[in-house]
mmCIF file of N, CA and C in Angstrom:
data_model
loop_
_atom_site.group_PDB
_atom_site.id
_atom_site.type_symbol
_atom_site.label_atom_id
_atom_site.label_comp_id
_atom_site.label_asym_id
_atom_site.label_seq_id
_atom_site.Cartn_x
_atom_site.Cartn_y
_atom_site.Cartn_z
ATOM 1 N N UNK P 1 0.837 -1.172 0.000
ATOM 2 C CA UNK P 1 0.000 0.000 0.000
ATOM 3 C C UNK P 1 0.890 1.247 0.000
ATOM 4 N N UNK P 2 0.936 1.974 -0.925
ATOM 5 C CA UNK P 2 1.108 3.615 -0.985
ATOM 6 C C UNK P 2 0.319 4.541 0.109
ATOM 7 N N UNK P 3 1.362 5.251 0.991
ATOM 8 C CA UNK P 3 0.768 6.187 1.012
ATOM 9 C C UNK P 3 1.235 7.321 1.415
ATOM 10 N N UNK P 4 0.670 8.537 0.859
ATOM 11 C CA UNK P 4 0.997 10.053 0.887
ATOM 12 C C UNK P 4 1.084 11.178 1.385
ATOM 13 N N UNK P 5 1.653 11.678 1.761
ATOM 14 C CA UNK P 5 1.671 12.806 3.157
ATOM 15 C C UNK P 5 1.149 14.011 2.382
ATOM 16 N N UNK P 6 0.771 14.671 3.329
ATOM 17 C CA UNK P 6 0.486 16.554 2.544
ATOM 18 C C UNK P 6 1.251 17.471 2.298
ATOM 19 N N UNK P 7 1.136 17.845 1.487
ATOM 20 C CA UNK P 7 2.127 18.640 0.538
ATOM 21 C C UNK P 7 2.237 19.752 1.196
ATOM 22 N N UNK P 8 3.395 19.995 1.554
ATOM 23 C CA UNK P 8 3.642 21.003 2.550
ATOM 24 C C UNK P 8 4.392 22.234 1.897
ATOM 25 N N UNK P 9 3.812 23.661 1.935
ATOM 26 C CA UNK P 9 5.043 24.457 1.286
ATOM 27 C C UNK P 9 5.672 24.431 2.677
ATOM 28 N N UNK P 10 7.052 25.177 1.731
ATOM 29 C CA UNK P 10 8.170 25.254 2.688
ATOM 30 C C UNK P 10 8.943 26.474 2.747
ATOM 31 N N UNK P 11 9.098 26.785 1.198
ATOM 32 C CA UNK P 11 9.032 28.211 1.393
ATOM 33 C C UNK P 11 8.169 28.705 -0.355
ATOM 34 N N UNK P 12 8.015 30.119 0.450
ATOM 35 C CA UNK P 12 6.920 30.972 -0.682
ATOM 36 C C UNK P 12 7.830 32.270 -0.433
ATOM 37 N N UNK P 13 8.688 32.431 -1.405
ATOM 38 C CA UNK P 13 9.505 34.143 -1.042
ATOM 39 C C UNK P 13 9.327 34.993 -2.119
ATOM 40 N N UNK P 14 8.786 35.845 -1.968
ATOM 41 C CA UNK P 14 7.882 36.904 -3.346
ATOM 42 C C UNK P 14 8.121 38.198 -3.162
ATOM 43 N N UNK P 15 9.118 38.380 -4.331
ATOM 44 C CA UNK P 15 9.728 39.830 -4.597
ATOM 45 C C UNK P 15 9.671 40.055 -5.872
ATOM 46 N N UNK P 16 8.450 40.772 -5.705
ATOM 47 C CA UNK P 16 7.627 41.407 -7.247
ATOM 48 C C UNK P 16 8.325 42.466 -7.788
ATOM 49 N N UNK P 17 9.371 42.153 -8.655
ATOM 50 C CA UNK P 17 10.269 43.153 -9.623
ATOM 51 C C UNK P 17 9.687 44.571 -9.544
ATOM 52 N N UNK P 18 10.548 45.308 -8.925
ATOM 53 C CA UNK P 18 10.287 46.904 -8.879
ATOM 54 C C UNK P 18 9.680 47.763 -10.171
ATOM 55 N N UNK P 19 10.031 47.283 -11.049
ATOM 56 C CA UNK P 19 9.920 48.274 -12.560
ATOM 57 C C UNK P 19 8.415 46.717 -13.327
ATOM 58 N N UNK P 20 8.136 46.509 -12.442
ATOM 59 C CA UNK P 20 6.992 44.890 -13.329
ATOM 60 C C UNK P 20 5.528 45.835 -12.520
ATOM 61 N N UNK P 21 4.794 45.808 -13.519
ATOM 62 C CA UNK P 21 3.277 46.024 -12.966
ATOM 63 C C UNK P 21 2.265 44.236 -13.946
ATOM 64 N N UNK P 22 1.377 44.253 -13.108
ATOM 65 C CA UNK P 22 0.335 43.085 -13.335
ATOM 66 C C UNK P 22 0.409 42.837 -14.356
ATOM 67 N N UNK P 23 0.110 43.932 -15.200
ATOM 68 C CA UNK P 23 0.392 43.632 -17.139
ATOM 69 C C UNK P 23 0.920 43.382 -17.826
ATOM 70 N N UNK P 24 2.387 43.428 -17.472
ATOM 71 C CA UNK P 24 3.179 43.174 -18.501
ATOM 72 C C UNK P 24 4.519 42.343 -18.133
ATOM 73 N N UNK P 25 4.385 41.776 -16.729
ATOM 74 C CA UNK P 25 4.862 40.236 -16.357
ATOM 75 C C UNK P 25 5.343 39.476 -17.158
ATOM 76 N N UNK P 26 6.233 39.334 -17.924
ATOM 77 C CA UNK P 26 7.037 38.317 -18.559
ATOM 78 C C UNK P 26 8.007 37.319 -17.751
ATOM 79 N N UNK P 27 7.452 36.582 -16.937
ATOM 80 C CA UNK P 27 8.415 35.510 -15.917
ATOM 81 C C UNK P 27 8.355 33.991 -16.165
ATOM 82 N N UNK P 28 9.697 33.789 -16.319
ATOM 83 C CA UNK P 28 10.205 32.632 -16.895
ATOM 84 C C UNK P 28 9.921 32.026 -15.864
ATOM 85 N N UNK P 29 9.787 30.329 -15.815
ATOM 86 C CA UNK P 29 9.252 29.711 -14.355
ATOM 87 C C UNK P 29 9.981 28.387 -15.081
ATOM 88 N N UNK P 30 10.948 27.951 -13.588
ATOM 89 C CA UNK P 30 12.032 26.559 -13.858
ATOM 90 C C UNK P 30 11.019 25.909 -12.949
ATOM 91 N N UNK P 31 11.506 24.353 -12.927
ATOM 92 C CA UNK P 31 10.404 23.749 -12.108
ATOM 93 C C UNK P 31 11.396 22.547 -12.077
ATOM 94 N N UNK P 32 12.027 22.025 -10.632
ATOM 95 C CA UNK P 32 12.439 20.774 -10.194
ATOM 96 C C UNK P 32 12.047 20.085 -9.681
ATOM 97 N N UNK P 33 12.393 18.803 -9.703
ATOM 98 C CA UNK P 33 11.553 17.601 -8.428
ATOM 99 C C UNK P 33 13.464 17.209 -8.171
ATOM 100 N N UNK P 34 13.190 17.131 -6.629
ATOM 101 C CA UNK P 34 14.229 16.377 -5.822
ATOM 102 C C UNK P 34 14.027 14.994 -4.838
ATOM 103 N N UNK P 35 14.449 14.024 -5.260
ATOM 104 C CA UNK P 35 14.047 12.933 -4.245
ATOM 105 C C UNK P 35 15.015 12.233 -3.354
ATOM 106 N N UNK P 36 14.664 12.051 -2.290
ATOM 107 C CA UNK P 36 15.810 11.538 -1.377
ATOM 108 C C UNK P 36 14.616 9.915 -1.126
ATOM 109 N N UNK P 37 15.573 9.297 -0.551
ATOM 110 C CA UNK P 37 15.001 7.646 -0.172
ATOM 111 C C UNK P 37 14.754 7.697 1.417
ATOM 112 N N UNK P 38 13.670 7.273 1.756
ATOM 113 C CA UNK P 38 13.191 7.143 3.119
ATOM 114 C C UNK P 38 13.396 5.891 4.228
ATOM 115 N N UNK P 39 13.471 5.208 4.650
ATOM 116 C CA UNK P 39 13.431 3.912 5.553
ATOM 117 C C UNK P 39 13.199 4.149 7.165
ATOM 118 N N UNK P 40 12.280 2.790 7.147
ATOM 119 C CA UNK P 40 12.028 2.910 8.518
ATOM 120 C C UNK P 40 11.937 1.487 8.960
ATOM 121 N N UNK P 41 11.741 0.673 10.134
ATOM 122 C CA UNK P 41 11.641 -0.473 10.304
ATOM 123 C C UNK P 41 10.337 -1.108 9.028
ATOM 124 N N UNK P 42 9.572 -1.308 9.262
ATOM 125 C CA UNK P 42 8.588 -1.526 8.029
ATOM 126 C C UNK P 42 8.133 -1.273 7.070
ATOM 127 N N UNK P 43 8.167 0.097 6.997
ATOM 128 C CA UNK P 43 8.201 0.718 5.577
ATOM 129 C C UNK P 43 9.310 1.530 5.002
ATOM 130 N N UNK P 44 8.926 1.913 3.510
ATOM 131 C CA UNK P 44 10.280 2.317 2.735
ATOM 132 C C UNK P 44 9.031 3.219 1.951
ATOM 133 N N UNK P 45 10.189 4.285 1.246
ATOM 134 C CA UNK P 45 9.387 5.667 0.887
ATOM 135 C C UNK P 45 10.412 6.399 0.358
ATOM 136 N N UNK P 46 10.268 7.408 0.090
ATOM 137 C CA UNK P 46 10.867 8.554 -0.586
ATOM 138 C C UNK P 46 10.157 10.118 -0.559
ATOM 139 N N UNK P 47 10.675 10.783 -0.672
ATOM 140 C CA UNK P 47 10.599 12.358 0.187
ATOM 141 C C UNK P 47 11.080 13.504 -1.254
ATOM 142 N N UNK P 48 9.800 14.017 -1.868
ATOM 143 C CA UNK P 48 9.807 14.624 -3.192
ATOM 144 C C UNK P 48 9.704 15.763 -2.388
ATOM 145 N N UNK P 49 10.648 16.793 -3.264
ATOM 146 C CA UNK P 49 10.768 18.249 -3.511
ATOM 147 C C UNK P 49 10.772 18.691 -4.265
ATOM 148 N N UNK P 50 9.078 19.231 -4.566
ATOM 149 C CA UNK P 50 9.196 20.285 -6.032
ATOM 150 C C UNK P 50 9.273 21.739 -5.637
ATOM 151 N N UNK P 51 10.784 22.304 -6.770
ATOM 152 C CA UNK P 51 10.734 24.044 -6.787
ATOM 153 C C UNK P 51 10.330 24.449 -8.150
ATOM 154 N N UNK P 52 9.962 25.747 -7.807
ATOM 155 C CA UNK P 52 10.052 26.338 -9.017
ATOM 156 C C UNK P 52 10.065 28.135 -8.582
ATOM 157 N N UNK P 53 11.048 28.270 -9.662
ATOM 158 C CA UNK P 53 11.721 30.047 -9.759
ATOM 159 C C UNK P 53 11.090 30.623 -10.750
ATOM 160 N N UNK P 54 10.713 31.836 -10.383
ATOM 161 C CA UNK P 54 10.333 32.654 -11.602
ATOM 162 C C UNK P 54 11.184 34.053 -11.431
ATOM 163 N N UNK P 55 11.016 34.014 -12.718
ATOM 164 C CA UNK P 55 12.397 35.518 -12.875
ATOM 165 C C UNK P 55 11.338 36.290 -13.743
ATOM 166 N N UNK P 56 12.086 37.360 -13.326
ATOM 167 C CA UNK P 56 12.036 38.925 -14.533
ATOM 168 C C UNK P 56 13.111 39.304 -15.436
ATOM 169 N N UNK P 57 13.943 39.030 -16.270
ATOM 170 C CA UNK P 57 15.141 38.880 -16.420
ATOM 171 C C UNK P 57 16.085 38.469 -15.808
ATOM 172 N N UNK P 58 16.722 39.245 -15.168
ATOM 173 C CA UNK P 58 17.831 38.838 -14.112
ATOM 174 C C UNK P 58 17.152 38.635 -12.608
ATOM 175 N N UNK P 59 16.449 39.054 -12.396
ATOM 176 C CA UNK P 59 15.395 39.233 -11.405
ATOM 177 C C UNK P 59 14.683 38.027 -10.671
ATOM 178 N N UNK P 60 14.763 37.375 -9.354
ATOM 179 C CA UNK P 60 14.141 36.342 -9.036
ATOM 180 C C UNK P 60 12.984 37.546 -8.403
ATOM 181 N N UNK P 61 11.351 36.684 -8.536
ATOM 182 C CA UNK P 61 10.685 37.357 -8.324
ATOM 183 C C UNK P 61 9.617 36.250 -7.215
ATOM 184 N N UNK P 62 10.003 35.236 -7.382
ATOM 185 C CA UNK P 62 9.180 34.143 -6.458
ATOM 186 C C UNK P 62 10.174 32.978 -6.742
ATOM 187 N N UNK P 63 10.287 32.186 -5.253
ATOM 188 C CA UNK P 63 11.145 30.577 -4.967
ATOM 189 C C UNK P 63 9.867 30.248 -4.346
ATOM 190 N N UNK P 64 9.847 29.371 -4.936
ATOM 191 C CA UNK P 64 8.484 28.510 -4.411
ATOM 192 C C UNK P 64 9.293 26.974 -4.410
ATOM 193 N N UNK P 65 8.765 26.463 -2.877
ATOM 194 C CA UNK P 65 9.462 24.889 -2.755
ATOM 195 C C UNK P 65 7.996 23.959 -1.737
ATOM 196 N N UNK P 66 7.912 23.131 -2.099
ATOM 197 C CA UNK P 66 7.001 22.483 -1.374
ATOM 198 C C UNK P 66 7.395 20.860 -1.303
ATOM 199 N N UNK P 67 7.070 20.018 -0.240
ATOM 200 C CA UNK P 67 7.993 18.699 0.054
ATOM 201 C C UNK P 67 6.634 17.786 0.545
ATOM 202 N N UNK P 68 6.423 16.765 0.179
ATOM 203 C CA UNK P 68 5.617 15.753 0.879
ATOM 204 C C UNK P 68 6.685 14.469 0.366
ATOM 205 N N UNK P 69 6.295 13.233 0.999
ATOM 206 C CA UNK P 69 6.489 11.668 0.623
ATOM 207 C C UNK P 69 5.925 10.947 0.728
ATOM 208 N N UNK P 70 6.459 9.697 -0.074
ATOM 209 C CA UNK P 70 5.127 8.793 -0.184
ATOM 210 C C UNK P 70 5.930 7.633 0.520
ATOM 211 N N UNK P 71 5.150 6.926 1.357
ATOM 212 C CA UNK P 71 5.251 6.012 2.359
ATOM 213 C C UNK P 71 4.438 4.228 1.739
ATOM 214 N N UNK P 72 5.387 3.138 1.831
ATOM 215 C CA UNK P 72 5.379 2.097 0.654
ATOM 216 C C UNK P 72 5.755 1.485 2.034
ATOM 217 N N UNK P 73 4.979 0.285 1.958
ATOM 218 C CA UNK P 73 4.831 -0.923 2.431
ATOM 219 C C UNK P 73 6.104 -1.789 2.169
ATOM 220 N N UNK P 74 7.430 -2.395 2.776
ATOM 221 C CA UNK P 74 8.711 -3.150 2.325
ATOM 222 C C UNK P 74 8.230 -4.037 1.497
ATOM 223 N N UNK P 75 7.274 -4.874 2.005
ATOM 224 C CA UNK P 75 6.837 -6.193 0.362
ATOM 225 C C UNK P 75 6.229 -5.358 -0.959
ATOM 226 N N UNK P 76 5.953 -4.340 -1.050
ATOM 227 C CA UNK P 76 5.373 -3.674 -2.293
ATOM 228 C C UNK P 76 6.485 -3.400 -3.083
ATOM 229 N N UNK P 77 6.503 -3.527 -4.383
ATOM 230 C CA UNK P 77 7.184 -3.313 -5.512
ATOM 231 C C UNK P 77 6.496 -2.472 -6.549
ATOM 232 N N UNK P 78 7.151 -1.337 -6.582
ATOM 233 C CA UNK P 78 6.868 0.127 -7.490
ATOM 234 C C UNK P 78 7.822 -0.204 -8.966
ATOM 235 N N UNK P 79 7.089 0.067 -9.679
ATOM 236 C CA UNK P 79 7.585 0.598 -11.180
ATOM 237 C C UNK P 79 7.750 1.296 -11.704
ATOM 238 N N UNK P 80 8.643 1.870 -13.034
ATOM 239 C CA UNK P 80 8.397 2.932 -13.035
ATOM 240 C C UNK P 80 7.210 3.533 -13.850
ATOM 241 N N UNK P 81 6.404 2.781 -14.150
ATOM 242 C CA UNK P 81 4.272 3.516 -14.601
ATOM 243 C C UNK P 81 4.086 3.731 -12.999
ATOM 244 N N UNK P 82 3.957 3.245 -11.990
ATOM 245 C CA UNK P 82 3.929 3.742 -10.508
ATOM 246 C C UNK P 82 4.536 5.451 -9.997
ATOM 247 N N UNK P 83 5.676 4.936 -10.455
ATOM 248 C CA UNK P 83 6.837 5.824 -9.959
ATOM 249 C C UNK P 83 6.182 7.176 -10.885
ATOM 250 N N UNK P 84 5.753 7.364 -12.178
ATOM 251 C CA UNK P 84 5.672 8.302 -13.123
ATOM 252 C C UNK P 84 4.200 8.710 -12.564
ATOM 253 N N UNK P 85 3.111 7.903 -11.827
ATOM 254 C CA UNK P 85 1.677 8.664 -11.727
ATOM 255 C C UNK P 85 2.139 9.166 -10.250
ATOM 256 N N UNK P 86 2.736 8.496 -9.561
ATOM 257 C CA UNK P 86 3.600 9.247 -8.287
ATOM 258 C C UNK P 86 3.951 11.128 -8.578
ATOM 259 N N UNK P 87 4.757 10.610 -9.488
ATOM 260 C CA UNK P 87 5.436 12.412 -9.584
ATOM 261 C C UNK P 87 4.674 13.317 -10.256
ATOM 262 N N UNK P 88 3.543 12.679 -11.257
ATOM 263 C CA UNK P 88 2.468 13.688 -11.925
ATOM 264 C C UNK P 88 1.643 13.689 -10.789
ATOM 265 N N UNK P 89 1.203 13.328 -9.644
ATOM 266 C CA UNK P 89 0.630 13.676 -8.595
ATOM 267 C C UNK P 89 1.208 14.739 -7.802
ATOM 268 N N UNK P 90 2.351 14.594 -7.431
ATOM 269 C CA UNK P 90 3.407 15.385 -6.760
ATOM 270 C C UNK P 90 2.756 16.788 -7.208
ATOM 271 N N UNK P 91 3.458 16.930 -8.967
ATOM 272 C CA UNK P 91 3.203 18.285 -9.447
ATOM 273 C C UNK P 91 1.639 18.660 -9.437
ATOM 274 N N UNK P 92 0.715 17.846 -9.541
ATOM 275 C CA UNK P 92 -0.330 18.418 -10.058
ATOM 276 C C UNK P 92 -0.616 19.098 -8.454
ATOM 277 N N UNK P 93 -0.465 18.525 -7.289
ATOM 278 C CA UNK P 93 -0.634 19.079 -6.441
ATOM 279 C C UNK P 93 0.145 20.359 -6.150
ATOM 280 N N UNK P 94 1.141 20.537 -6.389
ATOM 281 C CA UNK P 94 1.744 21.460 -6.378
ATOM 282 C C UNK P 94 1.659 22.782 -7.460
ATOM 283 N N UNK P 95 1.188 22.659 -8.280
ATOM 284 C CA UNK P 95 0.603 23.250 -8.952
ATOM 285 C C UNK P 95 -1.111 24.169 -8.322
ATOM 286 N N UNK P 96 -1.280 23.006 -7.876
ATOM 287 C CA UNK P 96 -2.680 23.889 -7.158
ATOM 288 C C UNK P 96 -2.767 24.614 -6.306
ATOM 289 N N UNK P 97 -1.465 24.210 -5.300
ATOM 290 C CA UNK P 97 -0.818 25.414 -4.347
ATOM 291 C C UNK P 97 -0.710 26.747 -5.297
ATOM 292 N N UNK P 98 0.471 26.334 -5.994
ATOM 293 C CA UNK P 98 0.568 27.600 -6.918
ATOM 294 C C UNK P 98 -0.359 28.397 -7.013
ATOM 295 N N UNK P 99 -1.685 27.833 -7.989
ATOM 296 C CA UNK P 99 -2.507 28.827 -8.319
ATOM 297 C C UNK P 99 -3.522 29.214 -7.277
ATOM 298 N N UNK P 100 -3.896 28.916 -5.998
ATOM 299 C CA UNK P 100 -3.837 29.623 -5.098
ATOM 300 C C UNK P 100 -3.574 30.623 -4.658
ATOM 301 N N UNK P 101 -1.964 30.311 -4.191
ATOM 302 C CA UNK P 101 -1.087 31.223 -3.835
ATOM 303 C C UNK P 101 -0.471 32.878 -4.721
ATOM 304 N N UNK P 102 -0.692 32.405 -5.929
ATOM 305 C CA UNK P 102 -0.179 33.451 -7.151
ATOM 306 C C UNK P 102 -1.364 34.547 -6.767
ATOM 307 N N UNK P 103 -2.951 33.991 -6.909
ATOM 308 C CA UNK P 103 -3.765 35.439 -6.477
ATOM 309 C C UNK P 103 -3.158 36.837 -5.894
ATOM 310 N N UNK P 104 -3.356 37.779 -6.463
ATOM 311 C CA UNK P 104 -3.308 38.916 -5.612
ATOM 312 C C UNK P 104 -1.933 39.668 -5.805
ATOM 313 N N UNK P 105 -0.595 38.369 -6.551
ATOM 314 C CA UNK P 105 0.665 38.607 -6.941
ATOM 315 C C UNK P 105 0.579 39.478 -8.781
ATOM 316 N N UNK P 106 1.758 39.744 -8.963
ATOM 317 C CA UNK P 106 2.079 40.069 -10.290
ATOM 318 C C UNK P 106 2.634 38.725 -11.391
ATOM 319 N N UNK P 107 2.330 37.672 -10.557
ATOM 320 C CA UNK P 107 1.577 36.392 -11.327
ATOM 321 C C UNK P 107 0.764 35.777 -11.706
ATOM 322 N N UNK P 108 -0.240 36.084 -11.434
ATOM 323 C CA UNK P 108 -1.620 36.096 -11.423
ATOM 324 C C UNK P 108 -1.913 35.925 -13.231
ATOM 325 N N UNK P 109 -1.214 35.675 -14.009
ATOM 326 C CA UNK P 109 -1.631 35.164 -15.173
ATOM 327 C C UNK P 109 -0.482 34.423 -15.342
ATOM 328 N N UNK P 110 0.545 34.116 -14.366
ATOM 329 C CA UNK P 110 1.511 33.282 -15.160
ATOM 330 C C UNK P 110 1.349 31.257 -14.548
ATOM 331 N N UNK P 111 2.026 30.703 -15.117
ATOM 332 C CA UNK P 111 1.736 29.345 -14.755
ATOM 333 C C UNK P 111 2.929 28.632 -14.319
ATOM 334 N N UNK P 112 2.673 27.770 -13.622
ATOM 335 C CA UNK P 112 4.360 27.227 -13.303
ATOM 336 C C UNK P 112 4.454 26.133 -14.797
ATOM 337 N N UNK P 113 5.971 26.218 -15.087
ATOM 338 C CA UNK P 113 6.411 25.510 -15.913
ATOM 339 C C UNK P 113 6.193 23.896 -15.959
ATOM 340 N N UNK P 114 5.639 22.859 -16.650
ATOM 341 C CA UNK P 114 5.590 21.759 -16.662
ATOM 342 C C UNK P 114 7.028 20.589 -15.875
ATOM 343 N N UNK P 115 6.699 20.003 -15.238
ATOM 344 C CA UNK P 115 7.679 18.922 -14.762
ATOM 345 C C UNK P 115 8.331 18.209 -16.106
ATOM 346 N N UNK P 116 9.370 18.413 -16.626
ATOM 347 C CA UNK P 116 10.167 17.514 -17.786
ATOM 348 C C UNK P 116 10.532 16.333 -17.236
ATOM 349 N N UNK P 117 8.631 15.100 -17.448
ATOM 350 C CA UNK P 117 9.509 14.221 -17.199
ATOM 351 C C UNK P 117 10.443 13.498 -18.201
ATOM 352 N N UNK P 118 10.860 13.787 -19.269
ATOM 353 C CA UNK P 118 12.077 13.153 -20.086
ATOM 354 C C UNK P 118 13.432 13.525 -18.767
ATOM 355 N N UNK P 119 13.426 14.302 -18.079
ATOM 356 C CA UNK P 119 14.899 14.469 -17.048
ATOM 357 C C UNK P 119 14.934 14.411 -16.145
ATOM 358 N N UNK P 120 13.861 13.075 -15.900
ATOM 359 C CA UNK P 120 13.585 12.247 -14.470
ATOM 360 C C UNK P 120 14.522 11.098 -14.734
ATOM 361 N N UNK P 121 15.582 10.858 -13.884
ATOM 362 C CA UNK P 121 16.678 9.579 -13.872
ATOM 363 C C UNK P 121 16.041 8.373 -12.884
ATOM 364 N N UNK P 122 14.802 7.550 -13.459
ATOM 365 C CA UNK P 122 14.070 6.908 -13.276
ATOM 366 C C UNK P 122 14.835 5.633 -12.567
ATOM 367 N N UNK P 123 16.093 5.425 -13.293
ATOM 368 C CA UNK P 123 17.132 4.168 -12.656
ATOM 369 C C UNK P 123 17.829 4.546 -11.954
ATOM 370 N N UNK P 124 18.080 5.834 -11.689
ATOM 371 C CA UNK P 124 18.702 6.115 -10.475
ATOM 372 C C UNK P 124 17.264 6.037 -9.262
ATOM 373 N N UNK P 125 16.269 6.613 -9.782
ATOM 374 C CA UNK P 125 15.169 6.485 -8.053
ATOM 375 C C UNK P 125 14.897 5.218 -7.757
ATOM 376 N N UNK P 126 14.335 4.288 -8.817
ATOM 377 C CA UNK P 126 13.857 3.095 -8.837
ATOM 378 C C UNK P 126 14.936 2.068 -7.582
ATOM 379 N N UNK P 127 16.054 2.114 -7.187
ATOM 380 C CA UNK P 127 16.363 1.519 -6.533
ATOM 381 C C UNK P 127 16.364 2.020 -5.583
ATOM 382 N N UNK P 128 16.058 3.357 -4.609
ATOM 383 C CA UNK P 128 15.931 3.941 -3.455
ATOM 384 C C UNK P 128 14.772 2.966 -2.964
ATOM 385 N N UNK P 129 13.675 2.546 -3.664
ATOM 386 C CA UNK P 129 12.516 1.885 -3.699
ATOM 387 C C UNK P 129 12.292 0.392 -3.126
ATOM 388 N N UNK P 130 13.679 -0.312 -2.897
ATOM 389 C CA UNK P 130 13.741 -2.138 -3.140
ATOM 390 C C UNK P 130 13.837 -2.790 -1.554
#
């Protein structure tokens, strides 16, 4: 059995570019996932960290980081079709923080950047997992 903790932000730091008004916001938005491997006497897990930066040019204008993990039973065996609806969960939740949180900012029309999973090193996590 899987199971999932709440997605916790961790940090939200928002410094709305001095010379940027609501309208004309052009902010680039990076977006990482970080995973570390979990263990405990009976269960085994892993501990996701998605960020994402948005800039104004040179300008950081929001670090947004938020961390939950998912908690796996030692006899359960994950794959990586498991492992991949795992991390599109991750983001989609994190994403909803986002658009939440953006209200009321000089983001308020922008979106966080998609998770690339093509530059998820799937054989490197897959054994944190065994």
């Amino acid at each position: 059995m899987i199971e999932q903790t709440e997605l916790i932000v961790t940090e939200w730091i928002y410094l709305p570019a001095a010379d940027a008004t609501e309208g004309d916001v052009k902010a680039v938005s990076v977006t990482g996932l970080d995973v570390m491997k979990k263990r405990a006497p009976t269960k085994k897990g892993i501990a996701c960290r998605l960020s994402s930066k948005f800039m104004v040019g040179e300008e950081t204008i929001l670090l947004y980081m938020a961390e939950h993990s998912y908690v796996i039973d030692l006899d359960d065996t994950i794959d990586k079709s498991e492992l991949t609806k795992m991390f599109r969960n991750s983001f989609n939740q994190f994403n909803e923080k986002f658009e939440i949180r953006k209200l009321g900012t000089v983001l308020q029309n922008c979106f966080l950047s998609p998770l690339d999973e093509s530059r998820i090193d799937y054989n490197a996590i897959l054994p944190l997992l065994v």
